[in-house]
Amino acid sequence: RRVRETVTYLDLQIEVIPCPKGSIKHRAEVLAVGGKEMFPFLVDENTGAKLYESADIVRYLCQTYGEGAAPPPFLLESTLLTGWML
């Protein structure tokens, strides 16, 4: 959710491939490309970056496509409520 919210905040166009539990095709693809069957997983075709972990992906997107901006303010509010760390 946090990655999707950041993508929307930065007005980026991305391709989202859902990987529900038990999905063989997409999970195998992530394992082959990234080496782990872990989600979320970002592949940035513009830079070649491959990242796991929501916090790392949000930070990367803000630095790369948000001109180094801090993560969106609403994510901080969500972080305080859930304990999720940036």
C-alpha positions as a Markdown table, in Angstrom:
| # | Residue | x | y | z |
|---|---|---|---|---|
| 1 | Arg | 0.0 | 0.0 | 0.0 |
| 2 | Arg | 2.7 | 2.5 | 0.9 |
| 3 | Val | 4.5 | 1.9 | -2.4 |
| 4 | Arg | 1.3 | 2.4 | -4.4 |
| 5 | Glu | 0.6 | 5.6 | -2.4 |
| 6 | Thr | 4.1 | 7.0 | -3.1 |
| 7 | Val | 3.8 | 6.1 | -6.8 |
| 8 | Thr | 0.5 | 8.1 | -6.9 |
| 9 | Tyr | 1.9 | 11.0 | -4.9 |
| 10 | Leu | 4.9 | 11.2 | -7.4 |
| 11 | Asp | 2.5 | 10.8 | -10.4 |
| 12 | Leu | 4.5 | 7.9 | -11.8 |
| 13 | Gln | 3.3 | 5.4 | -14.3 |
| 14 | Ile | 4.1 | 1.8 | -13.3 |
| 15 | Glu | 3.1 | -1.7 | -14.1 |
| 16 | Val | 1.7 | -3.6 | -11.1 |
| 17 | Ile | 1.8 | -7.4 | -11.3 |
| 18 | Pro | -0.3 | -8.9 | -8.4 |
| 19 | Cys | 1.4 | -11.9 | -6.7 |
| 20 | Pro | -1.2 | -13.5 | -4.5 |
| 21 | Lys | -0.1 | -16.4 | -2.3 |
| 22 | Gly | -0.1 | -19.6 | -4.3 |
| 23 | Ser | 0.5 | -17.7 | -7.6 |
| 24 | Ile | 3.1 | -19.9 | -9.3 |
| 25 | Lys | 3.9 | -17.8 | -12.4 |
| 26 | His | 4.6 | -14.4 | -11.0 |
| 27 | Arg | 6.3 | -15.6 | -7.8 |
| 28 | Ala | 8.7 | -17.8 | -9.8 |
| 29 | Glu | 9.4 | -14.7 | -12.0 |
| 30 | Val | 10.3 | -12.6 | -9.0 |
| 31 | Leu | 12.5 | -15.4 | -7.6 |
| 32 | Ala | 14.3 | -15.6 | -11.0 |
| 33 | Val | 14.8 | -11.9 | -11.4 |
| 34 | Gly | 15.5 | -10.9 | -7.8 |
| 35 | Gly | 16.7 | -14.0 | -6.1 |
| 36 | Lys | 14.0 | -14.0 | -3.4 |
| 37 | Glu | 10.3 | -14.7 | -3.3 |
| 38 | Met | 9.5 | -11.6 | -1.3 |
| 39 | Phe | 7.1 | -8.7 | -1.9 |
| 40 | Pro | 6.8 | -5.9 | -2.7 |
| 41 | Phe | 9.5 | -6.1 | -5.3 |
| 42 | Leu | 10.4 | -3.2 | -7.6 |
| 43 | Val | 12.3 | -3.4 | -10.9 |
| 44 | Asp | 13.1 | 0.1 | -12.3 |
| 45 | Glu | 13.7 | -0.4 | -16.0 |
| 46 | Asn | 15.0 | 3.1 | -16.3 |
| 47 | Thr | 17.9 | 2.6 | -13.9 |
| 48 | Gly | 18.2 | -1.2 | -13.5 |
| 49 | Ala | 17.5 | -1.0 | -9.8 |
| 50 | Lys | 15.9 | -4.0 | -8.1 |
| 51 | Leu | 14.5 | -3.5 | -4.6 |
| 52 | Tyr | 12.6 | -5.3 | -1.9 |
| 53 | Glu | 11.1 | -3.8 | 1.3 |
| 54 | Ser | 8.5 | -1.0 | 1.2 |
| 55 | Ala | 10.7 | 1.5 | 3.1 |
| 56 | Asp | 13.6 | 1.0 | 0.7 |
| 57 | Ile | 11.3 | 1.3 | -2.3 |
| 58 | Val | 9.6 | 4.5 | -1.0 |
| 59 | Arg | 13.0 | 6.0 | -0.2 |
| 60 | Tyr | 14.3 | 5.1 | -3.7 |
| 61 | Leu | 11.3 | 6.5 | -5.5 |
| 62 | Cys | 11.4 | 9.8 | -3.6 |
| 63 | Gln | 15.2 | 10.2 | -4.2 |
| 64 | Thr | 15.1 | 9.1 | -7.9 |
| 65 | Tyr | 11.8 | 10.6 | -9.1 |
| 66 | Gly | 10.9 | 13.1 | -6.4 |
| 67 | Glu | 14.0 | 15.2 | -6.8 |
| 68 | Gly | 15.3 | 13.9 | -3.5 |
| 69 | Ala | 12.1 | 14.9 | -1.6 |
| 70 | Ala | 11.2 | 13.4 | 1.7 |
| 71 | Pro | 8.5 | 10.7 | 1.6 |
| 72 | Pro | 4.9 | 12.0 | 1.4 |
| 73 | Pro | 3.7 | 13.5 | 4.7 |
| 74 | Phe | 0.7 | 11.1 | 4.9 |
| 75 | Leu | 3.1 | 8.2 | 5.0 |
| 76 | Leu | 4.7 | 9.6 | 8.2 |
| 77 | Glu | 1.2 | 9.8 | 9.8 |
| 78 | Ser | 0.6 | 6.1 | 8.8 |
| 79 | Thr | 4.0 | 5.2 | 10.1 |
| 80 | Leu | 3.3 | 6.7 | 13.5 |
| 81 | Leu | 0.1 | 4.7 | 13.7 |
| 82 | Thr | 1.5 | 1.4 | 12.5 |
| 83 | Gly | 5.1 | 1.5 | 13.6 |
| 84 | Trp | 6.3 | 1.1 | 10.0 |
| 85 | Met | 9.8 | 2.6 | 9.6 |
| 86 | Leu | 11.1 | 4.7 | 6.7 |
